[in-house]
Amino acid sequence: MDDAFPPFEPDGPDKYKDNQHKRLREIPLRYLVPNIVTVLAICAGLSAVRMAFEQRFEAAIGLMLVAALLDGLDGRIARLLKASSKFGAEMDSLADVVNFGCVPALILYIYVLDETKQFGWIAALIYVIAAALRLARFNITLGDHARPKWQKAYFTGIPAPAAALLVLLPVYIGFLGLPADWITASFVSVYTIIIGFLMVSNLPVWSAKTVGGIARSAVMPMMLIVVLYVAALANFTWTTLTLSACAYLAFLPYSVHMYRKDGRKHAAEHAEQIEKSDS
């Protein structure tokens, strides 16, 4: 009798077609841990939507932050345990579409966008589709070896986790006193569409992943800054989230400036190398 469920193939069945890779009889537990973290992230994100339906928006935002934290941990756990797989990568992408696309759009719609009925729903749809397109494009460009090395220090378009932080800015401000009426919802709808377009745009956004390390003298101040931020987030949640989103928006023009500056620098270096080779 066949098994009730298909066997788990972390890297797909094609990997075992040659004789170099033998099919495992049992899957090591370390392969499951990152995927379980990803599933928990999806559960946290979908539970945030439930909290929003129940008008418990503080809990909804809290669960979204938990989902974002778990989403950031699963890949690192996979690399730490040497358990990276194609299955895990696909799961992570699907989790990103849910947690940073569908979840914030639904929370925002329930909170304020429904005041404009069809227009608010269209804005939410555009944001979700933009998040899916953004993540699909990101997955494709991972294997682009023709891209100059210096450009890999930048995202193309706002990354989905940052877009989720930004698109919920009206919710943070709402808890600071912004009324959730028809006029506010109209502006928020336009803002949501803009964030969606920025995700799929060619806007260069600096990526902190390229930072290899920090100076030894900066370790203690960095730890204190992190503690200060977490403490502010716990005690002044809405003010801290509002300032964080505004700071990120203010950083985008500077990121473009950095990209252009690096582009000119590497173009000059390339021209100098060609000149030396010709001489």
mmCIF file of C-alpha atoms in Angstrom:
data_model
loop_
_atom_site.group_PDB
_atom_site.id
_atom_site.type_symbol
_atom_site.label_atom_id
_atom_site.label_comp_id
_atom_site.label_asym_id
_atom_site.label_seq_id
_atom_site.Cartn_x
_atom_site.Cartn_y
_atom_site.Cartn_z
ATOM 1 C CA MET A 1 0.000 0.000 0.000
ATOM 2 C CA ASP A 2 1.342 3.441 -0.902
ATOM 3 C CA ASP A 3 2.051 5.960 1.830
ATOM 4 C CA ALA A 4 -0.698 8.451 2.626
ATOM 5 C CA PHE A 5 1.677 11.378 2.008
ATOM 6 C CA PRO A 6 4.446 11.865 -0.554
ATOM 7 C CA PRO A 7 8.014 11.650 0.772
ATOM 8 C CA PHE A 8 9.650 14.899 1.802
ATOM 9 C CA GLU A 9 12.267 15.983 -0.752
ATOM 10 C CA PRO A 10 14.192 19.034 0.611
ATOM 11 C CA ASP A 11 15.847 19.769 -2.751
ATOM 12 C CA GLY A 12 13.393 18.110 -5.103
ATOM 13 C CA PRO A 13 13.494 14.665 -6.758
ATOM 14 C CA ASP A 14 15.839 15.810 -9.551
ATOM 15 C CA LYS A 15 18.767 15.915 -7.129
ATOM 16 C CA TYR A 16 18.747 12.138 -6.801
ATOM 17 C CA LYS A 17 18.690 11.258 -10.514
ATOM 18 C CA ASP A 18 22.456 10.939 -10.646
ATOM 19 C CA ASN A 19 24.517 8.474 -8.644
ATOM 20 C CA GLN A 20 26.361 11.160 -6.671
ATOM 21 C CA HIS A 21 23.438 11.833 -4.318
ATOM 22 C CA LYS A 22 21.798 8.964 -2.459
ATOM 23 C CA ARG A 23 18.219 9.382 -1.291
ATOM 24 C CA LEU A 24 17.975 9.635 2.488
ATOM 25 C CA ARG A 25 15.822 7.049 4.259
ATOM 26 C CA GLU A 26 15.188 9.487 7.112
ATOM 27 C CA ILE A 27 15.240 13.291 7.015
ATOM 28 C CA PRO A 28 17.529 14.815 9.675
ATOM 29 C CA LEU A 29 15.629 16.909 12.203
ATOM 30 C CA ARG A 30 17.760 19.947 11.358
ATOM 31 C CA TYR A 31 16.033 20.135 7.958
ATOM 32 C CA LEU A 32 12.660 20.529 9.651
ATOM 33 C CA VAL A 33 13.553 23.252 12.157
ATOM 34 C CA PRO A 34 13.802 26.198 9.672
ATOM 35 C CA ASN A 35 10.575 25.117 7.938
ATOM 36 C CA ILE A 36 8.755 24.890 11.270
ATOM 37 C CA VAL A 37 9.887 28.445 12.063
ATOM 38 C CA THR A 38 8.550 29.567 8.667
ATOM 39 C CA VAL A 39 5.194 27.886 9.343
ATOM 40 C CA LEU A 40 5.026 29.588 12.756
ATOM 41 C CA ALA A 41 5.676 32.925 11.035
ATOM 42 C CA ILE A 42 2.710 32.311 8.707
ATOM 43 C CA CYS A 43 0.544 31.371 11.698
ATOM 44 C CA ALA A 44 1.518 34.595 13.467
ATOM 45 C CA GLY A 45 0.749 36.651 10.363
ATOM 46 C CA LEU A 46 -2.670 35.084 9.775
ATOM 47 C CA SER A 47 -3.489 35.401 13.475
ATOM 48 C CA ALA A 48 -2.739 39.123 13.123
ATOM 49 C CA VAL A 49 -5.529 39.323 10.530
ATOM 50 C CA ARG A 50 -7.913 37.629 12.973
ATOM 51 C CA MET A 51 -6.986 40.178 15.648
ATOM 52 C CA ALA A 52 -7.720 42.962 13.153
ATOM 53 C CA PHE A 53 -11.171 41.504 12.397
ATOM 54 C CA GLU A 54 -11.810 41.564 16.143
ATOM 55 C CA GLN A 55 -10.701 45.233 16.270
ATOM 56 C CA ARG A 56 -7.712 44.304 18.423
ATOM 57 C CA PHE A 57 -5.210 46.243 16.340
ATOM 58 C CA GLU A 58 -2.527 46.442 19.041
ATOM 59 C CA ALA A 59 -2.381 42.642 19.124
ATOM 60 C CA ALA A 60 -2.487 42.532 15.309
ATOM 61 C CA ILE A 61 0.583 44.754 14.972
ATOM 62 C CA GLY A 62 2.344 42.791 17.713
ATOM 63 C CA LEU A 63 1.742 39.498 15.911
ATOM 64 C CA MET A 64 2.945 41.040 12.654
ATOM 65 C CA LEU A 65 6.190 42.022 14.371
ATOM 66 C CA VAL A 66 6.517 38.459 15.674
ATOM 67 C CA ALA A 67 5.955 37.148 12.135
ATOM 68 C CA ALA A 68 8.647 39.500 10.809
ATOM 69 C CA LEU A 69 11.061 38.353 13.533
ATOM 70 C CA LEU A 70 10.449 34.679 12.766
ATOM 71 C CA ASP A 71 10.787 35.364 9.040
ATOM 72 C CA GLY A 72 14.195 36.894 9.646
ATOM 73 C CA LEU A 73 15.290 33.946 11.781
ATOM 74 C CA ASP A 74 14.351 31.005 9.552
ATOM 75 C CA GLY A 75 16.993 31.668 6.912
ATOM 76 C CA ARG A 76 19.690 32.280 9.503
ATOM 77 C CA ILE A 77 18.737 29.110 11.354
ATOM 78 C CA ALA A 78 18.910 27.164 8.079
ATOM 79 C CA ARG A 79 22.406 28.471 7.359
ATOM 80 C CA LEU A 80 23.530 27.871 10.950
ATOM 81 C CA LEU A 81 22.307 24.267 10.883
ATOM 82 C CA LYS A 82 23.476 23.778 7.288
ATOM 83 C CA ALA A 83 19.890 22.891 6.423
ATOM 84 C CA SER A 84 19.212 25.226 3.491
ATOM 85 C CA SER A 85 17.042 23.625 0.808
ATOM 86 C CA LYS A 86 14.921 24.475 -2.234
ATOM 87 C CA PHE A 87 11.804 23.526 -0.282
ATOM 88 C CA GLY A 88 12.740 25.953 2.495
ATOM 89 C CA ALA A 89 13.436 28.749 0.015
ATOM 90 C CA GLU A 90 10.021 28.280 -1.627
ATOM 91 C CA MET A 91 8.313 28.186 1.774
ATOM 92 C CA ASP A 92 10.096 31.386 2.791
ATOM 93 C CA SER A 93 8.945 33.175 -0.364
ATOM 94 C CA LEU A 94 5.337 32.108 0.173
ATOM 95 C CA ALA A 95 5.546 33.223 3.805
ATOM 96 C CA ASP A 96 6.816 36.629 2.675
ATOM 97 C CA VAL A 97 3.850 37.074 0.319
ATOM 98 C CA VAL A 98 1.473 36.245 3.169
ATOM 99 C CA ASN A 99 3.145 38.141 6.021
ATOM 100 C CA PHE A 100 4.371 41.220 4.142
ATOM 101 C CA GLY A 101 1.762 41.339 1.394
ATOM 102 C CA CYS A 102 -1.650 39.993 2.381
ATOM 103 C CA VAL A 103 -1.486 40.559 6.142
ATOM 104 C CA PRO A 104 -0.593 44.295 6.225
ATOM 105 C CA ALA A 105 -3.018 45.012 3.361
ATOM 106 C CA LEU A 106 -5.894 43.324 5.196
ATOM 107 C CA ILE A 107 -5.055 45.007 8.502
ATOM 108 C CA LEU A 108 -4.940 48.386 6.799
ATOM 109 C CA TYR A 109 -8.202 47.720 4.945
ATOM 110 C CA ILE A 110 -10.010 46.703 8.125
ATOM 111 C CA TYR A 111 -8.591 49.687 10.018
ATOM 112 C CA VAL A 112 -9.223 52.522 7.547
ATOM 113 C CA LEU A 113 -9.329 51.624 3.844
ATOM 114 C CA ASP A 114 -12.862 50.199 4.041
ATOM 115 C CA GLU A 115 -14.086 53.766 4.563
ATOM 116 C CA THR A 116 -13.591 54.336 0.819
ATOM 117 C CA LYS A 117 -15.147 50.987 -0.159
ATOM 118 C CA GLN A 118 -14.004 50.019 -3.712
ATOM 119 C CA PHE A 119 -11.096 52.483 -3.911
ATOM 120 C CA GLY A 120 -9.624 51.226 -0.639
ATOM 121 C CA TRP A 121 -9.952 47.601 -1.748
ATOM 122 C CA ILE A 122 -8.270 48.372 -5.067
ATOM 123 C CA ALA A 123 -5.389 50.012 -3.183
ATOM 124 C CA ALA A 124 -5.046 46.917 -0.981
ATOM 125 C CA LEU A 125 -5.094 44.639 -4.047
ATOM 126 C CA ILE A 126 -2.402 46.680 -5.793
ATOM 127 C CA TYR A 127 -0.185 46.496 -2.725
ATOM 128 C CA VAL A 128 -0.547 42.686 -2.416
ATOM 129 C CA ILE A 129 0.109 42.070 -6.112
ATOM 130 C CA ALA A 130 3.118 44.413 -5.968
ATOM 131 C CA ALA A 131 4.503 42.437 -3.016
ATOM 132 C CA ALA A 132 4.118 39.167 -4.952
ATOM 133 C CA LEU A 133 5.781 40.651 -8.049
ATOM 134 C CA ARG A 134 8.576 42.120 -5.923
ATOM 135 C CA LEU A 135 9.359 38.768 -4.311
ATOM 136 C CA ALA A 136 9.171 36.888 -7.632
ATOM 137 C CA ARG A 137 11.626 39.357 -9.179
ATOM 138 C CA PHE A 138 13.918 39.041 -6.174
ATOM 139 C CA ASN A 139 14.009 35.239 -6.478
ATOM 140 C CA ILE A 140 14.905 35.483 -10.159
ATOM 141 C CA THR A 141 17.717 37.983 -9.634
ATOM 142 C CA LEU A 142 19.347 35.802 -6.959
ATOM 143 C CA GLY A 143 21.007 33.811 -9.736
ATOM 144 C CA ASP A 144 22.004 36.835 -11.819
ATOM 145 C CA HIS A 145 25.796 36.511 -11.946
ATOM 146 C CA ALA A 146 26.094 39.215 -14.601
ATOM 147 C CA ARG A 147 25.069 41.912 -12.131
ATOM 148 C CA PRO A 148 28.066 44.007 -10.984
ATOM 149 C CA LYS A 149 29.240 43.108 -7.498
ATOM 150 C CA TRP A 150 28.805 46.618 -6.114
ATOM 151 C CA GLN A 151 25.126 46.667 -7.128
ATOM 152 C CA LYS A 152 24.471 43.644 -4.900
ATOM 153 C CA ALA A 153 24.756 46.025 -1.956
ATOM 154 C CA TYR A 154 21.371 47.461 -2.998
ATOM 155 C CA PHE A 155 17.854 46.089 -3.279
ATOM 156 C CA THR A 156 15.893 46.922 -6.417
ATOM 157 C CA GLY A 157 12.737 48.475 -5.027
ATOM 158 C CA ILE A 158 11.678 48.603 -1.397
ATOM 159 C CA PRO A 159 12.022 45.122 0.164
ATOM 160 C CA ALA A 160 8.761 43.516 1.265
ATOM 161 C CA PRO A 161 9.430 43.601 5.059
ATOM 162 C CA ALA A 162 10.222 47.326 4.906
ATOM 163 C CA ALA A 163 7.161 47.952 2.728
ATOM 164 C CA ALA A 164 4.989 46.250 5.362
ATOM 165 C CA LEU A 165 6.458 48.559 8.018
ATOM 166 C CA LEU A 166 5.796 51.594 5.809
ATOM 167 C CA VAL A 167 2.299 50.745 4.587
ATOM 168 C CA LEU A 168 1.039 50.416 8.176
ATOM 169 C CA LEU A 169 2.228 53.929 9.029
ATOM 170 C CA PRO A 170 -1.396 55.247 8.999
ATOM 171 C CA VAL A 171 -2.272 52.660 11.686
ATOM 172 C CA TYR A 172 0.575 53.851 13.921
ATOM 173 C CA ILE A 173 -0.447 57.471 13.445
ATOM 174 C CA GLY A 174 -4.069 56.487 14.048
ATOM 175 C CA PHE A 175 -3.213 55.353 17.549
ATOM 176 C CA LEU A 176 -1.529 58.720 18.075
ATOM 177 C CA GLY A 177 -4.774 60.517 17.232
ATOM 178 C CA LEU A 178 -5.313 60.495 13.442
ATOM 179 C CA PRO A 179 -9.059 59.982 12.762
ATOM 180 C CA ALA A 180 -10.055 57.001 10.596
ATOM 181 C CA ASP A 181 -12.627 58.786 8.420
ATOM 182 C CA TRP A 182 -13.366 58.951 4.665
ATOM 183 C CA ILE A 183 -10.920 61.806 3.999
ATOM 184 C CA THR A 184 -8.084 60.043 5.821
ATOM 185 C CA ALA A 185 -8.911 56.777 4.036
ATOM 186 C CA SER A 186 -8.667 58.509 0.647
ATOM 187 C CA PHE A 187 -5.152 59.769 1.370
ATOM 188 C CA VAL A 188 -4.177 56.399 2.851
ATOM 189 C CA SER A 189 -5.401 54.624 -0.304
ATOM 190 C CA VAL A 190 -3.134 56.787 -2.463
ATOM 191 C CA TYR A 191 -0.249 56.244 -0.017
ATOM 192 C CA THR A 192 -0.778 52.459 -0.154
ATOM 193 C CA ILE A 193 -0.654 52.480 -3.961
ATOM 194 C CA ILE A 194 2.552 54.541 -3.878
ATOM 195 C CA ILE A 195 4.234 52.049 -1.532
ATOM 196 C CA GLY A 196 3.164 49.238 -3.861
ATOM 197 C CA PHE A 197 4.706 50.955 -6.879
ATOM 198 C CA LEU A 198 7.914 51.661 -4.957
ATOM 199 C CA MET A 199 8.248 47.917 -4.286
ATOM 200 C CA VAL A 200 8.270 47.042 -7.990
ATOM 201 C CA SER A 201 10.225 50.120 -9.080
ATOM 202 C CA ASN A 202 13.938 50.336 -9.869
ATOM 203 C CA LEU A 203 14.527 52.416 -6.744
ATOM 204 C CA PRO A 204 17.924 51.408 -5.310
ATOM 205 C CA VAL A 205 17.667 50.719 -1.591
ATOM 206 C CA TRP A 206 20.835 50.074 0.382
ATOM 207 C CA SER A 207 20.975 46.636 1.997
ATOM 208 C CA ALA A 208 22.528 46.247 5.445
ATOM 209 C CA LYS A 209 23.282 42.599 4.587
ATOM 210 C CA THR A 210 26.490 43.698 2.916
ATOM 211 C CA VAL A 211 27.937 45.007 6.180
ATOM 212 C CA GLY A 212 30.618 42.493 7.113
ATOM 213 C CA GLY A 213 31.217 43.738 10.648
ATOM 214 C CA ILE A 214 31.699 46.767 12.849
ATOM 215 C CA ALA A 215 34.683 48.244 14.619
ATOM 216 C CA ARG A 216 35.449 46.817 18.047
ATOM 217 C CA SER A 217 35.060 50.241 19.607
ATOM 218 C CA ALA A 218 31.498 50.445 18.252
ATOM 219 C CA VAL A 219 30.247 47.140 19.709
ATOM 220 C CA MET A 220 29.186 48.498 23.119
ATOM 221 C CA PRO A 221 27.425 51.613 21.734
ATOM 222 C CA MET A 222 25.660 49.427 19.164
ATOM 223 C CA MET A 223 24.374 47.079 21.869
ATOM 224 C CA LEU A 224 23.126 50.025 23.922
ATOM 225 C CA ILE A 225 21.354 51.497 20.876
ATOM 226 C CA VAL A 226 19.590 48.167 20.243
ATOM 227 C CA VAL A 227 18.508 47.967 23.891
ATOM 228 C CA LEU A 228 17.291 51.564 23.744
ATOM 229 C CA TYR A 229 15.267 50.887 20.590
ATOM 230 C CA VAL A 230 13.668 47.724 22.000
ATOM 231 C CA ALA A 231 12.819 49.534 25.226
ATOM 232 C CA ALA A 232 11.278 52.423 23.269
ATOM 233 C CA LEU A 233 9.328 49.940 21.130
ATOM 234 C CA ALA A 234 7.953 48.238 24.236
ATOM 235 C CA ASN A 235 7.028 51.441 26.093
ATOM 236 C CA PHE A 236 6.241 53.908 23.281
ATOM 237 C CA THR A 237 5.166 51.462 20.577
ATOM 238 C CA TRP A 238 3.235 53.726 18.222
ATOM 239 C CA THR A 239 5.601 56.679 18.479
ATOM 240 C CA THR A 240 8.612 54.409 17.889
ATOM 241 C CA LEU A 241 7.010 52.670 14.897
ATOM 242 C CA THR A 242 5.957 56.028 13.432
ATOM 243 C CA LEU A 243 9.460 57.462 13.781
ATOM 244 C CA SER A 244 10.973 54.252 12.359
ATOM 245 C CA ALA A 245 8.752 54.385 9.268
ATOM 246 C CA CYS A 246 9.403 58.109 8.750
ATOM 247 C CA ALA A 247 13.158 57.570 9.170
ATOM 248 C CA TYR A 248 13.085 54.831 6.518
ATOM 249 C CA LEU A 249 11.174 57.068 4.116
ATOM 250 C CA ALA A 250 13.694 59.857 4.721
ATOM 251 C CA PHE A 251 16.547 57.386 4.093
ATOM 252 C CA LEU A 252 15.332 56.451 0.588
ATOM 253 C CA PRO A 253 16.591 59.643 -1.166
ATOM 254 C CA TYR A 254 19.964 59.230 0.578
ATOM 255 C CA SER A 255 20.081 55.618 -0.619
ATOM 256 C CA VAL A 256 19.613 56.822 -4.203
ATOM 257 C CA HIS A 257 22.446 59.319 -3.653
ATOM 258 C CA MET A 258 24.711 56.520 -2.346
ATOM 259 C CA TYR A 259 23.867 54.337 -5.346
ATOM 260 C CA ARG A 260 24.719 57.065 -7.843
ATOM 261 C CA LYS A 261 27.922 57.904 -5.985
ATOM 262 C CA ASP A 262 29.020 54.245 -5.981
ATOM 263 C CA GLY A 263 28.090 53.998 -9.663
ATOM 264 C CA ARG A 264 30.300 56.953 -10.581
ATOM 265 C CA LYS A 265 33.134 55.584 -8.434
ATOM 266 C CA HIS A 266 33.111 52.131 -10.030
ATOM 267 C CA ALA A 267 32.693 53.606 -13.527
ATOM 268 C CA ALA A 268 35.803 55.729 -12.946
ATOM 269 C CA GLU A 269 37.724 52.705 -11.629
ATOM 270 C CA HIS A 270 36.660 50.634 -14.646
ATOM 271 C CA ALA A 271 37.711 53.393 -17.048
ATOM 272 C CA GLU A 272 41.071 53.649 -15.269
ATOM 273 C CA GLN A 273 41.633 49.899 -15.574
ATOM 274 C CA ILE A 274 40.848 50.009 -19.302
ATOM 275 C CA GLU A 275 43.235 52.927 -19.740
ATOM 276 C CA LYS A 276 46.024 51.048 -17.949
ATOM 277 C CA SER A 277 45.436 47.906 -20.001
ATOM 278 C CA ASP A 278 45.571 49.884 -23.269
ATOM 279 C CA SER A 279 48.812 51.571 -22.236
#
